[in-house]
mmCIF file of C-alpha atoms in Angstrom:
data_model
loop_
_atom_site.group_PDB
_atom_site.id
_atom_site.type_symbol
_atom_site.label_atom_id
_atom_site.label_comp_id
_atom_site.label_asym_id
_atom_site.label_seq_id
_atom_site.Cartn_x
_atom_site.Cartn_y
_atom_site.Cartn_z
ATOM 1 C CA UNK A 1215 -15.319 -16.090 -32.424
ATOM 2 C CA UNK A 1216 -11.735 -17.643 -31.801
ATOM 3 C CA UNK A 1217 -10.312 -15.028 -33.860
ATOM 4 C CA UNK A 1218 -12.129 -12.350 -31.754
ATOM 5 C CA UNK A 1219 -11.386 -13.880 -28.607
ATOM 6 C CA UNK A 1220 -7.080 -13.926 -29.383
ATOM 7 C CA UNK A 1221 -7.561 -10.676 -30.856
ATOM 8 C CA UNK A 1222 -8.900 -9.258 -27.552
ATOM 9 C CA UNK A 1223 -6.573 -11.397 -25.504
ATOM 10 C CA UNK A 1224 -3.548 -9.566 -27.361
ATOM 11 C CA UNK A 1225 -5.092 -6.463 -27.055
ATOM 12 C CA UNK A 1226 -5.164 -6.848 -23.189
ATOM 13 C CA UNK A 1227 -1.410 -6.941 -22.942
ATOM 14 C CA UNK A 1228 -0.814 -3.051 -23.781
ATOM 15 C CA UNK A 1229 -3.456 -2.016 -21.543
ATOM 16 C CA UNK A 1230 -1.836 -4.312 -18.811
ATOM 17 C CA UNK A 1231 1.241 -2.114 -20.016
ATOM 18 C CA UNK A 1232 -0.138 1.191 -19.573
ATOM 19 C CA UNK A 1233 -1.795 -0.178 -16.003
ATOM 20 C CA UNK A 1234 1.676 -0.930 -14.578
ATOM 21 C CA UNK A 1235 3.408 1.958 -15.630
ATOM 22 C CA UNK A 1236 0.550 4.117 -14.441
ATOM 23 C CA UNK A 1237 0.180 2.770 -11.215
ATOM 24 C CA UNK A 1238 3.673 2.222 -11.126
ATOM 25 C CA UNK A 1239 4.179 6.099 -11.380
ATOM 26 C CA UNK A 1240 1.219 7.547 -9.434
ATOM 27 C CA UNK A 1241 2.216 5.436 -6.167
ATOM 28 C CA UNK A 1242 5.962 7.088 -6.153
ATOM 29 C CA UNK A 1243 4.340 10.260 -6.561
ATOM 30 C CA UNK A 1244 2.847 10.296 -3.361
ATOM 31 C CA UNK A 1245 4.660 11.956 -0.606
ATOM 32 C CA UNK A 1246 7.169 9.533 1.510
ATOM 33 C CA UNK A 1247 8.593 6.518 0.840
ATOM 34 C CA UNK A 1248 8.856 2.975 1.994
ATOM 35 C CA UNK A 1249 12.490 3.903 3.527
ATOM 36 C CA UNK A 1250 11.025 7.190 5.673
ATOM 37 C CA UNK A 1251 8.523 4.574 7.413
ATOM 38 C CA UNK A 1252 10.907 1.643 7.748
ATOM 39 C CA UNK A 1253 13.444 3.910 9.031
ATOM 40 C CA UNK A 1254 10.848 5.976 11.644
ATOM 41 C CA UNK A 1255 9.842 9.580 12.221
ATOM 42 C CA UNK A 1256 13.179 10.468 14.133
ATOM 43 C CA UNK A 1257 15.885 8.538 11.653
ATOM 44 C CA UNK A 1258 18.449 11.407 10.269
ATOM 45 C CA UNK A 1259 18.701 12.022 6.580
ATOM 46 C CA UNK A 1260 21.758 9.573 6.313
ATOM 47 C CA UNK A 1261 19.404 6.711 7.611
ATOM 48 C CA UNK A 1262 16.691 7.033 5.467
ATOM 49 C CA UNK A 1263 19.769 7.361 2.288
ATOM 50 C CA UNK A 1264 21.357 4.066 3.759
ATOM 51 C CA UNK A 1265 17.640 2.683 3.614
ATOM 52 C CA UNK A 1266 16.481 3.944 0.167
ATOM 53 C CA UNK A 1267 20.235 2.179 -1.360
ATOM 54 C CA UNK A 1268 19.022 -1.012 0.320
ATOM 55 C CA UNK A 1269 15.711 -1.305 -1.009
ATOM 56 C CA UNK A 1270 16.908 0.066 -4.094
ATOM 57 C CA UNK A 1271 15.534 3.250 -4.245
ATOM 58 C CA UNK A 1272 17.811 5.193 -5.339
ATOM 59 C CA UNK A 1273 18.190 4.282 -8.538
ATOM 60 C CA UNK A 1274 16.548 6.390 -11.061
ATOM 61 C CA UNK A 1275 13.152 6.122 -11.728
ATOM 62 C CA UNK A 1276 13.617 4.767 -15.452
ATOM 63 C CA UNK A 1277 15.214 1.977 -14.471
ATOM 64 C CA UNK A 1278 13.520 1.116 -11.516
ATOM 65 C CA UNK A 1279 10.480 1.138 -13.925
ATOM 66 C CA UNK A 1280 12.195 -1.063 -16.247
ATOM 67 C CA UNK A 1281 13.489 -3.401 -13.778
ATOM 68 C CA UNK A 1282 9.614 -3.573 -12.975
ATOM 69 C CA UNK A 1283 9.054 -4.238 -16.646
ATOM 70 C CA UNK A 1284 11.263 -7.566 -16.749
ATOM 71 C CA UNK A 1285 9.937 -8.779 -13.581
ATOM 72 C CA UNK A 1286 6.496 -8.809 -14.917
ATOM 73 C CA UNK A 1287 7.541 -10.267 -18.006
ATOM 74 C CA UNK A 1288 8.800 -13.226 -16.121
ATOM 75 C CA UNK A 1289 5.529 -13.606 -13.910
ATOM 76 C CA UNK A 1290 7.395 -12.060 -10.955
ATOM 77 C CA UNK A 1291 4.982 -9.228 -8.855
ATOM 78 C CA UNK A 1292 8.172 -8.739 -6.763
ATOM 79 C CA UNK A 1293 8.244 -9.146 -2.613
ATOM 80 C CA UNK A 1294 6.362 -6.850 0.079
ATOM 81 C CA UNK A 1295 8.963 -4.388 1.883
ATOM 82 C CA UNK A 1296 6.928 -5.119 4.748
ATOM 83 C CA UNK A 1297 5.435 -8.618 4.942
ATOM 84 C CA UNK A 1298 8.789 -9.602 3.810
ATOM 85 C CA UNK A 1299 7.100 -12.074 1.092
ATOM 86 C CA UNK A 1300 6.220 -12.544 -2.334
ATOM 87 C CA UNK A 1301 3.599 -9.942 -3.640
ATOM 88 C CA UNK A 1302 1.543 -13.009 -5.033
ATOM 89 C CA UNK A 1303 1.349 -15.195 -2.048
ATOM 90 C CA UNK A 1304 -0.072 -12.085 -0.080
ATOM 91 C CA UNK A 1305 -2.647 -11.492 -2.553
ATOM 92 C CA UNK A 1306 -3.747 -15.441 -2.777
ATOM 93 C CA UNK A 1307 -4.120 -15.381 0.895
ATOM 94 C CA UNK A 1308 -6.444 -12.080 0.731
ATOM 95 C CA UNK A 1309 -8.491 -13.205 -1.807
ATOM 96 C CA UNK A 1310 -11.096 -15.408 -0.823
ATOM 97 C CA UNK A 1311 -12.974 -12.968 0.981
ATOM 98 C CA UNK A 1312 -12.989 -9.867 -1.651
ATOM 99 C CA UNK A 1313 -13.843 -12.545 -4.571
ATOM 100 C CA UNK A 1314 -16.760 -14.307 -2.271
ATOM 101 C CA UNK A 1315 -17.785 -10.548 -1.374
ATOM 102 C CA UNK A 1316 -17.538 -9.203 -4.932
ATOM 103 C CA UNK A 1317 -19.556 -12.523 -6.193
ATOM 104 C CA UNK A 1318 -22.361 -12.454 -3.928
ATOM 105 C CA UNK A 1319 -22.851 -8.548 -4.022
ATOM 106 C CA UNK A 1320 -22.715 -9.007 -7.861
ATOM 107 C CA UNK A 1321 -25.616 -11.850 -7.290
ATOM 108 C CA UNK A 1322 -27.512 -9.097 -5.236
ATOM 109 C CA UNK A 1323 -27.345 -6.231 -7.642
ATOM 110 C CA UNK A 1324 -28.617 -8.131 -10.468
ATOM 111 C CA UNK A 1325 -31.017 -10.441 -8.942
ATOM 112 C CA UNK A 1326 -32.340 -7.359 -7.495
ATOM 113 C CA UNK A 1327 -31.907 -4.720 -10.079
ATOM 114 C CA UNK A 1328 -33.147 -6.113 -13.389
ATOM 115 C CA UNK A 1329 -36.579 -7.508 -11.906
ATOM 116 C CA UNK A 1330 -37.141 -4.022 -10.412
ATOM 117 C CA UNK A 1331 -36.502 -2.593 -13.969
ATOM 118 C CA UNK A 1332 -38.527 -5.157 -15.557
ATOM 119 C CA UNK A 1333 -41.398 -4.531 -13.359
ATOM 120 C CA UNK A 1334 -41.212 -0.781 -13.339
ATOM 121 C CA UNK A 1335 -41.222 -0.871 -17.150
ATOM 122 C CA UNK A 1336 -44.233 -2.839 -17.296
ATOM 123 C CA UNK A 1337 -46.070 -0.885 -15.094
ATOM 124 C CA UNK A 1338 -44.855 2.794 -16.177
ATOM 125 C CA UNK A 1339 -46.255 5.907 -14.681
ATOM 126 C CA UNK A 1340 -47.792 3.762 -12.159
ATOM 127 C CA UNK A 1341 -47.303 4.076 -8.637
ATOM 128 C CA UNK A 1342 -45.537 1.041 -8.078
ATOM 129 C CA UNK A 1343 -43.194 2.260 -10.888
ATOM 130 C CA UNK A 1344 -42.587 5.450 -9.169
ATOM 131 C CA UNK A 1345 -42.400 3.854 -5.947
ATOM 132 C CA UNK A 1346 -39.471 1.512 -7.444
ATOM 133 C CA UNK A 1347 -37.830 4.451 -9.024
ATOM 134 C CA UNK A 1348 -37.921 6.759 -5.794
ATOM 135 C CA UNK A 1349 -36.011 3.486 -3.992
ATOM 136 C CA UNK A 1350 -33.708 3.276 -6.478
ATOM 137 C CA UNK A 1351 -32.505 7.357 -6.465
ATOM 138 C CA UNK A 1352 -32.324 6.944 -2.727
ATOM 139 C CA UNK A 1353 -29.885 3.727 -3.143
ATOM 140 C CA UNK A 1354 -27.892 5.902 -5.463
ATOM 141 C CA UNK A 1355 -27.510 8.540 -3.249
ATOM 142 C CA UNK A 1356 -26.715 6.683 0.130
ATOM 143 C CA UNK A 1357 -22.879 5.746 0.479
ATOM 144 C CA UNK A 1358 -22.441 2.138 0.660
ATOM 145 C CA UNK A 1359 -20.216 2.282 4.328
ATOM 146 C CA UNK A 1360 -23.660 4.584 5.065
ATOM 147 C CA UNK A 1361 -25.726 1.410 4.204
ATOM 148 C CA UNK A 1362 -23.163 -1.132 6.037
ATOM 149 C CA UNK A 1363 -23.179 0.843 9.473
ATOM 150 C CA UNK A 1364 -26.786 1.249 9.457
ATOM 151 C CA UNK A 1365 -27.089 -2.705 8.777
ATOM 152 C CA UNK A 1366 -24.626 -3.439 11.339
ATOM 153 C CA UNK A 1367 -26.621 -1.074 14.231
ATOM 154 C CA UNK A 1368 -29.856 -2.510 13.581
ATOM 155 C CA UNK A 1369 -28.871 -6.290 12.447
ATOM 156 C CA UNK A 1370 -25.928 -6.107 14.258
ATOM 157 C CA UNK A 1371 -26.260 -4.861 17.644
ATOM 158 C CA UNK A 1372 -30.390 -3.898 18.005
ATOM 159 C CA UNK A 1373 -31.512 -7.486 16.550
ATOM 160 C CA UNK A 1374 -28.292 -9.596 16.763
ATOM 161 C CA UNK A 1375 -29.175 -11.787 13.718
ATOM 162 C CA UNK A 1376 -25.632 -11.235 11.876
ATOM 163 C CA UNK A 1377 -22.075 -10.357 13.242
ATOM 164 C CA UNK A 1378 -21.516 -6.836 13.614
ATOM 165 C CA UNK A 1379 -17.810 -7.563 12.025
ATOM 166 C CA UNK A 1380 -15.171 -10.426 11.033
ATOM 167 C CA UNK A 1381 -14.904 -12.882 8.426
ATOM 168 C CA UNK A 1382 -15.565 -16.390 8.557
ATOM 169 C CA UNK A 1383 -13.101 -18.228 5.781
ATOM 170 C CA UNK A 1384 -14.919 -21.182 3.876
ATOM 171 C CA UNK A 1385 -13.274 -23.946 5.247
ATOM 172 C CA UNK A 1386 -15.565 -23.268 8.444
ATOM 173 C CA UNK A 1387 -18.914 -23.716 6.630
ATOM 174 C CA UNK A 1388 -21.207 -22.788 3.912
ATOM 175 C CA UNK A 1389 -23.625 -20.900 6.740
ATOM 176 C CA UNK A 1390 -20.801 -19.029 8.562
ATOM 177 C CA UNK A 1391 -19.258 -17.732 5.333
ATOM 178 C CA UNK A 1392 -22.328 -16.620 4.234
ATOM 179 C CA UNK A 1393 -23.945 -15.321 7.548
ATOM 180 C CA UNK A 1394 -20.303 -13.329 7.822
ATOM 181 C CA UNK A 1395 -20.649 -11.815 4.099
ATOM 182 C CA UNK A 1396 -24.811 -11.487 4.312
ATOM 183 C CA UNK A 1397 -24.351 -7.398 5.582
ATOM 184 C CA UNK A 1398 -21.629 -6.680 3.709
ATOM 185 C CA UNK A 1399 -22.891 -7.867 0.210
ATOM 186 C CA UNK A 1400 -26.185 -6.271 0.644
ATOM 187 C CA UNK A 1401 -24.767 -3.013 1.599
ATOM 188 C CA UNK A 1402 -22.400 -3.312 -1.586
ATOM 189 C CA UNK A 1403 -25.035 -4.890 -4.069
ATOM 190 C CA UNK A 1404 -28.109 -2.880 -3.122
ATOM 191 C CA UNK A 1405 -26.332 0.156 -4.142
ATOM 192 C CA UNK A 1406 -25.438 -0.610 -7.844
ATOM 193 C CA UNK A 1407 -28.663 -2.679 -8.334
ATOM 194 C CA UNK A 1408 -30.454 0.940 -7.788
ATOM 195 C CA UNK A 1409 -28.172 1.855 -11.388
ATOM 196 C CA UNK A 1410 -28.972 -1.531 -12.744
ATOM 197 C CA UNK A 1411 -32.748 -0.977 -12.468
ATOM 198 C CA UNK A 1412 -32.901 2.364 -13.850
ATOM 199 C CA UNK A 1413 -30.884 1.230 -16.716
ATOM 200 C CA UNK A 1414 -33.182 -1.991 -17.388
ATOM 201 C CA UNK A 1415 -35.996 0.421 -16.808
ATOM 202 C CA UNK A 1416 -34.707 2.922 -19.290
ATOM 203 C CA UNK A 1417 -34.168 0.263 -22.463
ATOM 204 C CA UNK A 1418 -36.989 -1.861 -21.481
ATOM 205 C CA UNK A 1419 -39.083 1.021 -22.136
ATOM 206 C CA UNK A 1420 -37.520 1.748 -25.585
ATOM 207 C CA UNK A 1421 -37.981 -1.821 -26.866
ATOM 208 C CA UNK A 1422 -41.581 -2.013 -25.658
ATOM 209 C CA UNK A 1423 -42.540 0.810 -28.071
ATOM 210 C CA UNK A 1424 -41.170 -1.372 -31.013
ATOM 211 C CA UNK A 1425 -43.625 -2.337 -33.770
ATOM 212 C CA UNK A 1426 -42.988 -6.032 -33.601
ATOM 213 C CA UNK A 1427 -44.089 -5.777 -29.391
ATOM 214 C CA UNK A 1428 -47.233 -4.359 -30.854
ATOM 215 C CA UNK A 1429 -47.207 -7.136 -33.296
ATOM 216 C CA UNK A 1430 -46.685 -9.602 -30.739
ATOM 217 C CA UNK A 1431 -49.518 -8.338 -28.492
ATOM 218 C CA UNK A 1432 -52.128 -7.770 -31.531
ATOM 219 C CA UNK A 1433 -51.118 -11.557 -32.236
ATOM 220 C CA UNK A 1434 -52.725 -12.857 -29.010
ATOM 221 C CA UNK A 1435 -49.361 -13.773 -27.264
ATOM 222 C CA UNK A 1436 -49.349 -13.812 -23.674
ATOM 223 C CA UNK A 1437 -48.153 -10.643 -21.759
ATOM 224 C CA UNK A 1438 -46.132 -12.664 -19.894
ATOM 225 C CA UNK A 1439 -44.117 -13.981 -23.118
ATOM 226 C CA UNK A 1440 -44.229 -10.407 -24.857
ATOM 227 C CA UNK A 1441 -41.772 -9.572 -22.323
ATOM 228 C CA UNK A 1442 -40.262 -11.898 -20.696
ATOM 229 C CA UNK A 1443 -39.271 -13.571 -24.146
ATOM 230 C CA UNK A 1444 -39.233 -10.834 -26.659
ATOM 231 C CA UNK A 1445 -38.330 -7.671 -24.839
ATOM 232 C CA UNK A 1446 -36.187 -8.343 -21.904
ATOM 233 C CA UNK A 1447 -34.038 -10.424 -24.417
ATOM 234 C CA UNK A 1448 -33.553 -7.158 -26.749
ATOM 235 C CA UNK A 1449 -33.098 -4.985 -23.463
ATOM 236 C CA UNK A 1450 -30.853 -6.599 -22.157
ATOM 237 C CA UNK A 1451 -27.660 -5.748 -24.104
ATOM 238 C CA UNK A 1452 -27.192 -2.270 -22.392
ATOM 239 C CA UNK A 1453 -27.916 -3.775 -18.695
ATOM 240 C CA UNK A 1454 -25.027 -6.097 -19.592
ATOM 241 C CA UNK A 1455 -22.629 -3.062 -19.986
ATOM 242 C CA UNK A 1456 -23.827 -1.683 -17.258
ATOM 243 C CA UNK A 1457 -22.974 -4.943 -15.497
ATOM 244 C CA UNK A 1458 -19.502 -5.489 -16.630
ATOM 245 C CA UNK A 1459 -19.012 -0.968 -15.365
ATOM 246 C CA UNK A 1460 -20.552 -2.144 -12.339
ATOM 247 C CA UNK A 1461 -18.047 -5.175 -11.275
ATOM 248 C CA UNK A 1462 -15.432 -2.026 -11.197
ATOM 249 C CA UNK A 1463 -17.672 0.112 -8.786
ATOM 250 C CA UNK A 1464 -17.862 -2.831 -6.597
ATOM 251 C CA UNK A 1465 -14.726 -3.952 -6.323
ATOM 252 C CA UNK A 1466 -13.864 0.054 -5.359
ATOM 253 C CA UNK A 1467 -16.505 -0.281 -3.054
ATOM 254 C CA UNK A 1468 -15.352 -3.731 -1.736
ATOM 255 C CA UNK A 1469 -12.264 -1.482 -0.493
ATOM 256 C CA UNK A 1470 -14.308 0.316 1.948
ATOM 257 C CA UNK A 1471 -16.775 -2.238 3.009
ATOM 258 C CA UNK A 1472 -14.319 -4.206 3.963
ATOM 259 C CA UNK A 1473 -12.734 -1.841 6.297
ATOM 260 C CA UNK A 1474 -16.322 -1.216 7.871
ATOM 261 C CA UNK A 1475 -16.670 -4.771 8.304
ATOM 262 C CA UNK A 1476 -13.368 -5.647 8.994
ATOM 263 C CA UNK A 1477 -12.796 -8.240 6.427
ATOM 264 C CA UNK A 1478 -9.289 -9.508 5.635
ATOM 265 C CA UNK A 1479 -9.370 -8.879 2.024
ATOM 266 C CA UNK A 1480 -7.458 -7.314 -0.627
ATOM 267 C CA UNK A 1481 -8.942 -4.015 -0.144
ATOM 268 C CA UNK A 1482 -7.516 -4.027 3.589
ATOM 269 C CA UNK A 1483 -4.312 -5.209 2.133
ATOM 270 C CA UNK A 1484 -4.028 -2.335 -0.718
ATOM 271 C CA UNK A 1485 -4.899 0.173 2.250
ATOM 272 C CA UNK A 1486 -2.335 -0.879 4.559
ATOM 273 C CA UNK A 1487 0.256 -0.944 1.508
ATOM 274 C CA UNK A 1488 -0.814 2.632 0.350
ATOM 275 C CA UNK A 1489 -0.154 3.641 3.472
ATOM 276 C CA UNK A 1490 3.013 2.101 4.650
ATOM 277 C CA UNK A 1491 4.495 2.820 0.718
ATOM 278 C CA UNK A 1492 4.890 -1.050 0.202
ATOM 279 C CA UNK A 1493 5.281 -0.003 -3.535
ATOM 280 C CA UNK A 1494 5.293 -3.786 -4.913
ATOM 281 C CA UNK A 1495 2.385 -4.837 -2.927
ATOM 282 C CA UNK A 1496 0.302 -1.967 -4.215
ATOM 283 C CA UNK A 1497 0.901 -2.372 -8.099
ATOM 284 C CA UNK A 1498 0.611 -6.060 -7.596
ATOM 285 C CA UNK A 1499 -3.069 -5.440 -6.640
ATOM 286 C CA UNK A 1500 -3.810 -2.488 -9.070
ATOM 287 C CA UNK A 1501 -2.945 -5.359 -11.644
ATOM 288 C CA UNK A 1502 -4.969 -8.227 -10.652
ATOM 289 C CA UNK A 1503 -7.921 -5.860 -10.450
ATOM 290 C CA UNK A 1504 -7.173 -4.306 -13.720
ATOM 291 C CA UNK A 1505 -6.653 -8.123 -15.276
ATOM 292 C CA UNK A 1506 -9.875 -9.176 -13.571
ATOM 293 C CA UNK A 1507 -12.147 -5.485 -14.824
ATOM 294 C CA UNK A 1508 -10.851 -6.621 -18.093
ATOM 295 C CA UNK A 1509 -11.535 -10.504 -18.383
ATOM 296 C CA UNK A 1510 -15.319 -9.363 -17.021
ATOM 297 C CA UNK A 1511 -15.238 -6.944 -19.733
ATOM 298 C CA UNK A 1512 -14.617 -9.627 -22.485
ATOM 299 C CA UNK A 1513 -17.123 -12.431 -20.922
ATOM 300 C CA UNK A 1514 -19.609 -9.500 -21.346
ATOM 301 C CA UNK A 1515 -18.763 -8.653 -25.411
ATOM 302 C CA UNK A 1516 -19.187 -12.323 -25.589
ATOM 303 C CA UNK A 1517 -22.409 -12.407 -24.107
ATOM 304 C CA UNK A 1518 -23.468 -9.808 -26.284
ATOM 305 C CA UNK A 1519 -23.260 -12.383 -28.959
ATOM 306 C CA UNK A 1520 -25.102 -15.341 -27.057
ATOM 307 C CA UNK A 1521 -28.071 -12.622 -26.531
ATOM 308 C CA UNK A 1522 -28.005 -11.363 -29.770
ATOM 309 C CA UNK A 1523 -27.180 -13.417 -32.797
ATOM 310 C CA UNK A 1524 -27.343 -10.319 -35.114
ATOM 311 C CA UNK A 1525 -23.935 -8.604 -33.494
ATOM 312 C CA UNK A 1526 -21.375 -10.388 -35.493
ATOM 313 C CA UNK A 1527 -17.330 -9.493 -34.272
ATOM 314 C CA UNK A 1528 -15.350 -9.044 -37.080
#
């Protein structure tokens, strides 16, 4: 297991690699620059030169990649051209709310996901399984800012049970941070719990046709124990990848919801970046999110092994 574990953590650092070099590139191919919106829409071309030489970005692209390279290697996300601070302390102060809304739409999608699968499963080709199934295409097909608006109009503004908008920060309370995050993790959870059922669904109903389920049953055991203790434990293994894909849809998701809700995360901050060209702020955030998608990734291979003792990491 230990081996396994530094193997995987060394792994990590080439993929972290190919992350900042990729993100690295893609952001300076986008049209404009950071000097072009510092410098205004009516600066002549000698401004926005005078500009790029300043922020240093005129130097060839190898090197400014390299430079990149060595900062990283000493810890060092660089400073925002536009906040005029470090890259790290910008993304500390944003993330509270994306990591509360990430955790508690996470919480949603499974607690509501793998019972629905469960329960479909067991009662297949009913109509409470169909009626489950229907639900979950329709979540899969409805945007999740869909979802959020129509929360917020009838919640919101017909009811007046939640805030339409804002963010209350955790120091306030346990019941304002979570009345402010209620709308905004449903409309983000419910979505992937609709691809989290039909997964658990899906393998429940392959390990339910396995001789030793008929074996259990024929032995007298309790229906209750057949699957709740036998066959969700085998079918679970696939709704755990499914899991670990799913933290990466939310947090993609968490971009938008946040705007809709107007929640002072990170996905507000990599939005403003993108489109200002604050080039340090926007790799800075591509790379937490790729370190985070991969650390969920490994807690979920480990898992694997909890679950199942026969899955043995060489």
């Amino acid at each position: 297991m230990t081996v396994y574990v530094i193997r995987r953590l060394i792994a990590v650092i080439p993929v972290m690699l190919v992350v900042a070099t990729v993100s690295f590139v893609l952001i300076r191919l986008a049209p404009g620059d950071p000097a072009s919106v510092i410098a205004g829409p009516y600066a002549s071309a000698e401004d926005i030169a005078q500009m790029q030489r300043a922020l240093g970005l005129d130097q060839p692209l190898p090197v400014q990649l390299v430079k990149w390279w060595g900062r990283l290697a000493r810890g060092n996300l660089g400073d925002s051209i536009f906040l005029r601070r470090p890259v790290i302390e910008a993304i500390l102060e944003r993330l509270e709310p994306t990591l509360l809304l990430t955790a508690w739409s996470m919480l949603v999608a499974v607690l509501v996901g793998i019972p629905v699968g469960v329960i479909s499963a067991r009662h297949h080709n009913t109509v409470l399984d169909q009626s489950f199934m229907a639900l979950a295409l329709l979540g899969l097909s409805v945007p999740n800012f869909l979802l959020g608006l129509l929360m917020i109009l009838c919640f919101g503004v017909w009811l007046g049970w939640l805030p339409v908008a804002g963010y209350a920060a955790l120091e306030t309370g346990l019941w304002p941070n979570l009345r402010s995050l209620i709308m905004p993790a449903l409309a983000l959870g419910l979505v992937q719990s609709a691809l989290i059922a039909r997964i658990t669904r899906s393998s429940m109903l392959d390990v339910l046709r396995e001789q030793y389920i008929l074996s259990g049953r024929s032995k007298g055991l309790s229906e209750r124990t057949v699957i709740y203790k036998h066959a969700l434990k085998n079918a679970i293994i696939p709704t755990l990848t499914v899991i670990g894909i799913t933290f990466a849809l939310l947090v993609g998701g968490a971009v938008v919801i946040e705007t809709v809700f107007n929640i002072p995360g990170l996905g507000r901050l990599i939005i403003s970046a993108v489109l200002r060209r604050d080039y340090p702020v926007v790799q800075g955030v591509v790379l937490l999110i790729a370190v985070t998608y991969t650390a969920i990734n490994l807690l979920v291979d480990l898992a694997y092994l909890a679950i199942d003792p026969r899955i043995r990491f060489r």
